[in-house]
Coordinates of C-alpha atoms and ligand atoms in Angstrom, one line a residue:
Chain A
M1121 CA -28.1 26.3 53.7
C1122 CA -28.5 26.3 49.9
V1123 CA -26.5 29.5 49.5
A1124 CA -24.0 29.3 46.7
I1125 CA -21.6 31.9 45.5
P1126 CA -19.7 32.3 42.2
G1127 CA -15.9 32.4 42.0
L1128 CA -13.2 32.3 39.5
V1129 CA -11.3 29.1 38.9
V1130 CA -7.5 29.8 39.3
E1131 CA -6.3 26.2 39.5
T1132 CA -7.9 22.8 38.9
D1133 CA -7.0 19.2 38.2
G1134 CA -10.6 18.3 37.7
I1135 CA -10.9 16.9 41.2
V1136 CA -9.8 19.7 43.4
G1137 CA -9.1 23.3 42.6
K1138 CA -8.6 26.8 43.9
V1139 CA -11.3 29.4 43.4
D1140 CA -10.9 33.1 43.8
F1141 CA -13.9 34.8 45.6
Q1142 CA -13.1 38.5 45.3
G1143 CA -9.5 38.0 46.4
N1144 CA -10.1 35.2 48.9
I1145 CA -8.7 32.0 47.4
L1146 CA -10.3 28.8 48.8
N1147 CA -9.9 25.1 48.0
V1148 CA -12.9 23.7 46.2
N1149 CA -14.0 20.3 45.2
M1150 CA -14.3 20.3 41.4
A1151 CA -15.4 16.6 40.8
I1152 CA -19.0 17.2 39.6
V1153 CA -18.3 20.1 37.2
D1154 CA -16.4 20.3 34.0
A1155 CA -14.6 23.6 34.7
K1156 CA -11.3 25.0 33.3
I1157 CA -9.1 27.7 34.6
G1158 CA -10.7 31.1 33.9
D1159 CA -14.3 29.8 34.2
Y1160 CA -16.6 31.0 36.9
V1161 CA -18.2 28.3 39.0
L1162 CA -21.0 28.3 41.5
V1163 CA -19.7 27.0 44.8
H1164 CA -21.8 25.5 47.6
A1165 CA -20.4 24.0 50.9
G1166 CA -16.9 23.9 49.4
C1167 CA -18.0 22.1 46.3
A1168 CA -18.5 23.6 42.8
I1169 CA -22.0 22.6 41.6
E1170 CA -22.1 24.2 38.2
V1171 CA -20.1 26.3 35.7
V1172 CA -21.6 29.8 35.4
S1173 CA -22.4 29.9 31.7
K1174 CA -23.2 33.6 31.2
S1175 CA -22.7 36.9 32.9
R1176 CA -25.5 38.4 35.0
A1177 CA -26.1 41.1 32.4
E1178 CA -26.4 38.6 29.6
E1179 CA -28.7 36.5 31.7
I1180 CA -31.1 39.4 32.6
A1181 CA -31.2 40.4 29.0
Q1182 CA -32.1 36.9 28.0
I1183 CA -34.9 36.7 30.6
F1184 CA -36.3 40.0 29.4
A1185 CA -36.3 38.8 25.8
E1186 CA -38.1 35.6 26.9
L1187 CA -40.7 37.4 28.9
E1188 CA -41.4 40.0 26.1
S1189 CA -44.1 37.9 24.6
I1190 CA -45.7 37.3 28.0
Y1191 CA -45.6 41.1 28.7
N1192 CA -47.5 41.7 25.5
E1193 CA -50.2 39.2 26.3
S1194 CA -53.4 40.7 27.6
Chain B
M951 CA -40.1 46.1 28.0
N952 CA -37.9 47.2 30.9
L953 CA -37.7 46.8 34.7
E954 CA -39.6 50.0 35.3
Q955 CA -42.5 48.6 33.2
I956 CA -42.4 45.4 35.2
I957 CA -42.4 47.2 38.5
N958 CA -45.2 49.4 37.2
F959 CA -47.2 46.3 36.3
L960 CA -46.6 44.6 39.6
S961 CA -47.4 47.7 41.7
T962 CA -50.7 48.6 39.9
Y963 CA -52.0 45.0 39.5
D964 CA -55.6 45.1 40.4
Q965 CA -57.3 41.8 39.5
E966 CA -57.8 38.6 41.6
D967 CA -55.6 38.2 44.7
I968 CA -52.6 36.1 43.8
K969 CA -50.5 34.1 46.3
I970 CA -47.0 33.2 45.3
M971 CA -44.7 30.9 47.4
E972 CA -41.0 31.5 47.4
V973 CA -39.8 28.0 48.3
C974 CA -36.3 28.9 49.3
G975 CA -35.2 30.8 52.4
T976 CA -32.5 32.6 50.4
H977 CA -35.3 34.0 48.2
T978 CA -37.1 35.1 51.4
A979 CA -34.0 36.9 52.5
S980 CA -33.5 38.6 49.1
I981 CA -37.2 39.7 49.1
F982 CA -36.7 41.5 52.4
K983 CA -33.2 42.8 51.6
N984 CA -34.4 44.4 48.4
G985 CA -37.7 45.6 49.8
I986 CA -39.6 43.7 47.1
R987 CA -42.9 43.6 49.0
S988 CA -43.1 47.4 48.9
L989 CA -43.0 47.3 45.1
L990 CA -46.0 44.9 44.8
S991 CA -49.7 45.7 44.7
P992 CA -51.5 44.5 47.9
K993 CA -53.2 41.9 45.7
I994 CA -49.9 40.0 45.2
K995 CA -48.9 38.1 48.3
L996 CA -45.6 36.4 48.8
I997 CA -45.6 33.4 51.1
S998 CA -42.4 31.8 52.4
G999 CA -42.1 28.1 51.9
P1000 CA -40.3 25.0 53.3
G1001 CA -36.9 25.7 51.8
C1002 CA -34.9 25.9 55.0
P1003 CA -33.4 22.5 55.7
V1004 CA -32.3 23.4 59.2
C1005 CA -35.9 24.4 60.0
V1006 CA -37.3 21.0 59.2
T1007 CA -34.6 19.0 61.0
P1008 CA -36.3 17.1 63.9
S1009 CA -35.2 17.8 67.4
S1010 CA -34.4 14.1 67.9
Y1011 CA -31.7 14.6 65.2
I1012 CA -30.2 17.4 67.3
D1013 CA -30.4 15.1 70.4
K1014 CA -28.5 12.4 68.4
A1015 CA -25.9 14.9 67.3
I1016 CA -25.4 16.0 70.9
E1017 CA -25.1 12.4 72.0
W1018 CA -22.2 11.9 69.6
S1019 CA -20.5 15.1 70.7
Q1020 CA -20.5 14.0 74.3
K1021 CA -18.8 10.6 73.6
P1022 CA -15.1 10.4 74.3
D1023 CA -12.9 10.7 71.3
C1024 CA -15.7 11.9 69.1
V1025 CA -16.0 15.2 67.3
L1026 CA -19.3 16.4 65.9
V1027 CA -18.6 18.7 62.9
T1028 CA -21.3 21.0 61.6
F1029 CA -22.1 24.1 59.7
G1030 CA -22.8 27.1 62.0
D1031 CA -26.5 27.2 61.1
M1032 CA -27.2 24.1 63.2
M1033 CA -25.6 25.3 66.4
K1034 CA -28.6 27.1 68.0
V1035 CA -31.4 24.8 66.8
P1036 CA -33.2 23.6 69.9
G1037 CA -33.1 19.8 70.5
T1038 CA -35.5 18.2 73.0
T1039 CA -33.6 19.6 75.9
K1040 CA -30.8 21.7 74.5
S1041 CA -28.9 22.9 71.4
L1042 CA -25.5 22.0 70.1
S1043 CA -24.1 25.4 71.2
E1044 CA -25.4 24.7 74.7
A1045 CA -23.8 21.3 74.7
K1046 CA -20.6 22.8 73.5
A1047 CA -20.6 25.3 76.3
E1048 CA -20.9 22.3 78.7
G1049 CA -17.8 20.8 77.2
A1050 CA -19.1 18.7 74.3
N1051 CA -16.8 18.3 71.3
V1052 CA -18.5 20.4 68.6
K1053 CA -16.5 21.9 65.7
L1054 CA -17.6 24.2 63.0
M1055 CA -16.7 23.5 59.3
Y1056 CA -16.5 25.7 56.2
S1057 CA -16.7 22.6 54.0
P1058 CA -17.1 18.9 54.8
Q1059 CA -13.9 18.4 52.8
E1060 CA -11.8 19.7 55.6
V1061 CA -13.1 16.9 57.9
I1062 CA -11.3 14.3 55.6
N1063 CA -8.0 16.0 56.3
D1064 CA -8.7 16.2 60.1
A1065 CA -9.6 12.5 60.1
I1066 CA -6.4 11.5 58.4
E1067 CA -4.3 13.6 60.7
T1068 CA -6.0 12.4 63.9
P1069 CA -6.9 8.8 63.4
Q1070 CA -7.6 8.2 67.1
K1071 CA -10.7 10.4 66.9
T1072 CA -14.0 9.7 65.2
Y1073 CA -15.5 12.5 63.2
I1074 CA -19.3 12.7 62.9
I1075 CA -20.4 15.1 60.2
A1076 CA -23.9 16.6 60.7
C1077 CA -25.2 16.5 57.1
V1078 CA -28.3 18.6 56.8
G1079 CA -29.5 20.0 53.5
F1080 CA -31.5 19.5 50.3
E1081 CA -30.3 18.2 46.9
T1082 CA -28.0 21.2 46.6
T1083 CA -25.8 19.8 49.4
T1084 CA -26.3 16.1 49.0
P1085 CA -23.7 15.6 46.2
T1086 CA -21.1 17.1 48.5
Y1087 CA -21.7 14.3 51.0
A1088 CA -21.7 11.7 48.2
L1089 CA -18.3 12.9 47.3
I1090 CA -17.2 12.6 50.9
I1091 CA -18.3 8.9 51.0
E1092 CA -16.5 8.3 47.8
Q1093 CA -13.3 9.6 49.3
L1094 CA -13.8 7.6 52.5
E1095 CA -14.1 4.5 50.4
N1096 CA -11.1 5.3 48.2
K1097 CA -8.8 6.3 51.0
K1098 CA -10.1 3.6 53.3
I1099 CA -10.8 6.1 56.0
N1100 CA -12.9 4.6 58.8
N1101 CA -13.1 7.3 61.4
V1102 CA -15.6 9.5 59.7
K1103 CA -19.4 8.9 59.9
L1104 CA -22.3 10.9 58.5
L1105 CA -25.4 11.8 60.6
T1106 CA -27.8 12.7 57.8
A1107 CA -31.0 14.7 57.7
L1108 CA -31.1 15.2 53.9
R1109 CA -34.4 16.1 52.4
R1110 CA -35.8 16.4 48.9
V1111 CA -37.7 19.5 48.0
L1112 CA -40.1 18.2 45.4
P1113 CA -42.1 15.9 47.6
A1114 CA -42.6 18.8 50.0
L1115 CA -44.0 21.0 47.2
E1116 CA -46.4 18.1 46.3
Y1117 CA -47.4 17.9 49.9
I1118 CA -48.2 21.7 49.9
C1119 CA -50.2 21.4 46.6
E1120 CA -52.1 18.5 48.1
T1121 CA -53.0 20.2 51.4
D1122 CA -53.1 23.8 50.4
T1123 CA -55.0 24.9 47.4
E1124 CA -54.4 28.6 47.9
I1125 CA -50.9 28.9 46.5
D1126 CA -51.2 30.0 42.9
G1127 CA -47.6 29.7 41.8
F1128 CA -44.1 28.9 42.9
I1129 CA -40.7 30.6 42.7
A1130 CA -38.6 27.4 42.5
P1131 CA -35.4 27.2 44.5
G1132 CA -32.5 28.3 42.4
H1133 CA -29.7 26.2 43.7
V1134 CA -31.7 23.0 44.2
S1135 CA -32.6 23.5 40.5
T1136 CA -28.9 23.9 39.6
V1137 CA -28.4 20.3 40.7
L1138 CA -31.8 18.8 39.6
G1139 CA -32.7 20.9 36.6
S1140 CA -35.8 22.9 35.7
E1141 CA -37.5 19.9 34.2
I1142 CA -38.2 18.3 37.5
Y1143 CA -41.1 20.7 38.1
Y1144 CA -43.0 19.7 35.0
K1145 CA -44.9 16.9 36.7
V1146 CA -46.1 18.9 39.7
A1147 CA -46.9 21.9 37.5
K1148 CA -49.1 19.8 35.3
K1149 CA -50.7 17.6 38.0
Y1150 CA -51.6 20.6 40.3
K1151 CA -52.0 23.2 37.5
R1152 CA -49.5 25.6 39.1
P1153 CA -46.9 27.6 37.3
F1154 CA -43.2 27.5 38.3
A1155 CA -40.5 30.1 37.7
V1156 CA -36.9 29.0 38.5
A1157 CA -35.2 32.1 39.7
G1158 CA -31.8 33.5 40.9
F1159 CA -31.4 35.7 43.9
E1160 CA -30.8 39.2 42.7
A1161 CA -33.7 41.7 42.9
E1162 CA -34.2 41.7 39.2
H1163 CA -34.4 37.9 39.1
V1164 CA -37.0 37.8 41.8
L1165 CA -39.1 40.6 40.3
L1166 CA -39.1 39.0 36.9
A1167 CA -40.1 35.7 38.4
I1168 CA -43.0 37.3 40.2
F1169 CA -44.0 39.0 37.0
D1170 CA -43.9 35.8 35.0
L1171 CA -46.0 33.9 37.6
V1172 CA -48.6 36.7 37.9
K1173 CA -49.0 36.7 34.1
Q1174 CA -49.2 32.9 34.0
V1175 CA -51.9 32.9 36.7
I1176 CA -53.9 35.6 34.9
N1177 CA -53.7 33.6 31.7
M1178 CA -54.4 30.3 33.4
K1179 CA -51.1 28.8 32.3
H1180 CA -49.0 26.4 34.4
E1181 CA -45.7 26.2 32.7
V1182 CA -42.2 25.9 34.1
H1183 CA -39.9 28.7 33.1
N1184 CA -36.2 28.7 33.7
L1185 CA -35.3 32.3 34.6
Y1186 CA -31.9 31.3 36.0
P1187 CA -30.2 29.9 32.8
S1188 CA -26.7 30.9 33.8
V1189 CA -26.5 28.0 36.3
V1190 CA -29.6 26.0 35.7
K1191 CA -29.9 23.6 32.8
P1192 CA -33.2 21.9 32.0
E1193 CA -31.7 18.5 32.9
G1194 CA -29.6 19.8 35.8
N1195 CA -26.1 18.6 36.7
I1196 CA -26.2 15.0 35.6
V1197 CA -22.9 14.1 37.3
A1198 CA -24.3 15.4 40.6
I1199 CA -27.6 13.6 40.1
N1200 CA -25.8 10.3 39.5
Y1201 CA -23.7 10.8 42.6
I1202 CA -26.9 11.2 44.7
D1203 CA -28.4 8.1 43.1
K1204 CA -25.3 6.1 43.7
Y1205 CA -25.0 6.7 47.4
F1206 CA -28.5 7.5 48.6
D1207 CA -31.9 5.8 48.7
I1208 CA -35.2 7.7 48.7
K1209 CA -37.3 7.0 51.8
P1210 CA -40.1 8.7 53.7
A1211 CA -38.8 11.3 56.1
Y1212 CA -39.9 13.3 59.0
W1213 CA -40.1 17.1 58.7
R1214 CA -40.1 19.1 61.9
G1215 CA -43.5 20.7 62.5
I1216 CA -45.0 19.0 59.5
G1217 CA -44.8 15.2 59.9
V1218 CA -43.7 12.4 57.6
I1219 CA -43.7 13.2 53.9
P1220 CA -43.4 10.2 51.6
D1221 CA -40.3 9.9 49.5
S1222 CA -38.8 13.1 50.9
G1223 CA -35.7 11.8 52.6
L1224 CA -32.3 10.7 51.3
F1225 CA -30.6 8.0 53.3
L1226 CA -27.3 6.2 52.7
K1227 CA -27.6 3.1 50.6
Q1228 CA -27.0 -0.4 52.0
P1229 CA -23.3 -0.9 50.9
F1230 CA -22.5 2.5 52.6
R1231 CA -24.4 2.1 55.8
C1232 CA -21.1 1.5 57.6
Y1233 CA -20.6 5.3 57.3
D1234 CA -23.9 6.1 58.8
A1235 CA -24.1 7.5 62.4
G1236 CA -27.6 6.4 63.1
S1237 CA -29.5 8.7 60.9
D1238 CA -32.8 6.8 61.0
V1239 CA -33.8 8.4 64.3
L1240 CA -37.5 8.9 64.3
P1241 CA -39.0 11.6 66.5
S1242 CA -40.7 10.6 69.6
E1243 CA -44.4 11.0 69.2
N1244 CA -44.9 14.1 71.2
E1245 CA -41.6 15.8 70.7
E1246 CA -43.1 18.6 68.8
M1247 CA -46.0 19.1 71.3
L1248 CA -43.6 20.2 74.0
T1249 CA -43.3 23.7 72.7
K1250 CA -45.9 26.0 71.2
C1251 CA -43.6 26.9 68.3
R1252 CA -45.6 27.2 65.1
C1253 CA -42.7 26.7 62.7
G1254 CA -44.7 24.0 60.9
E1255 CA -47.4 26.4 59.9
V1256 CA -44.8 29.1 59.0
I1257 CA -43.0 26.6 56.8
L1258 CA -46.2 25.6 55.0
G1259 CA -47.1 29.3 54.4
K1260 CA -50.2 29.1 56.6
I1261 CA -49.2 31.9 58.9
T1262 CA -46.6 34.6 58.9
P1263 CA -44.2 34.8 61.8
P1264 CA -45.9 37.7 63.6
E1265 CA -49.0 35.6 63.9
C1266 CA -47.1 33.4 66.3
S1267 CA -47.7 34.8 69.8
M1268 CA -44.1 34.1 70.8
F1269 CA -42.6 36.0 67.8
S1270 CA -40.1 38.6 68.9
K1271 CA -41.5 38.6 72.5
I1272 CA -40.4 35.2 73.9
C1273 CA -38.8 33.9 70.8
T1274 CA -35.8 35.9 69.4
P1275 CA -32.6 34.7 67.6
Q1276 CA -30.8 34.9 71.0
N1277 CA -33.4 32.8 72.7
A1278 CA -35.1 30.8 70.0
K1279 CA -38.1 28.6 70.7
G1280 CA -38.0 27.1 67.2
P1281 CA -35.6 26.4 64.4
C1282 CA -37.2 29.0 62.0
M1283 CA -35.8 31.7 64.3
V1284 CA -32.2 30.5 64.4
S1285 CA -31.4 29.6 60.8
S1286 CA -30.2 32.4 58.5
E1287 CA -32.8 31.0 56.0
G1288 CA -35.5 30.6 58.6
T1289 CA -38.6 32.7 57.9
C1290 CA -39.0 33.9 61.5
G1291 CA -35.4 34.9 61.8
I1292 CA -35.5 36.8 58.5
W1293 CA -38.6 38.6 59.6
Y1294 CA -37.1 39.4 62.9
R1295 CA -33.8 40.8 61.5
F1296 CA -35.5 43.0 58.9
S1297 CA -38.2 44.3 61.2
K1298 CA -35.5 45.4 63.6
E1299 CA -33.4 47.0 60.9
N1300 CA -36.3 48.9 59.5
G1301 CA -37.7 49.9 62.9
Ligands
LIG350 S1 -41.6 32.8 66.2 FE1 -40.4 31.3 67.2 S2 -41.9 30.0 68.3 FE2 -43.0 31.2 66.8 S3 -43.0 29.9 64.9 FE3 -41.2 31.2 64.7 S4 -39.5 30.0 65.6 FE4 -41.5 29.0 66.3

């Protein structure tokens, strides 16, 4: 039920927008996020719940960096 | 440090047994899909938690939804996940087969358009979910208010995750750490776990749903447990801020009150429910239904124990014999995020 998927904002007036999910364009409620055209948003139940702030590769790199010190602990 | 080293660490771990609960059903599915258990030392156990809102929805709620769907000029609108959940006597999909008015939705938003186009019908939205979904319903109420639409009502079974985690920490001392639900955290933020982490001395890792996310979260928690730490780490920073989505949180606060709520198979958990606030009660479709005392006694379904991580699905004598997704005896078998259903699907796929 809490599944949410990222999509690319192709149109938005701040309240409703159109989001491209790998070629499928769907209407999405944009009222609770501050997203512009070209942003990726995380969409749940037809509602964008957050702007995706970094790519998956960037994110994984950041997590590795943060866990580095933990890795080196005994 | 790289993923190989992490996997090596996790597969050769040989200290005290560690139990980690993945709270969210989507994590449970990811763990199965990516074969994560096979990468872990037998000393690291993953336990599925209460993070399937459909699974904890009382059968009396299903009964109420069916009641609406059978009224003339009423349409009960729901996500597909709810269709096969057993009520006291039947499920929504059985009611639909008997002629009840049940319609599936992709988003509650589309119901607004239906209601405007067909004013002679009353639309009842089955609103089931955690804090991830609640803002969506707050936005619906706002639109009903603004557009003066009075033929839409909400039948809510909205639950808060944190009180359920506190309940688990109170009653089960065996869970050593938690993989926090990623998308609930998107809305509420990673900071909400601080209090519970500190009070019960349990570490939390907020995680995404890819294999790497989950492995790194398990690694983080195992390390924290070994070093007797109980910190909250946000390992899903692309969509989770420490403070969450403030606009969404404000929407929840504006439209919903926090009250005790009943969780199927578990009982009443204090402060765990979200119910429409007084000025908006006119949009409520009778969500305060309380379960009849013995409703859960009628079946031998052990979903309650599964949800709390006390047993795994195969320990239920009905699992995969009498209880299958086609003929479910409990909600954990029907929902795509239900632990029994996930175990069933993957045990079939992998022989
Ligand atoms: S296998 Fe079926 S009956 Fe047993 S706990 Fe799971 S849903 Fe309930």
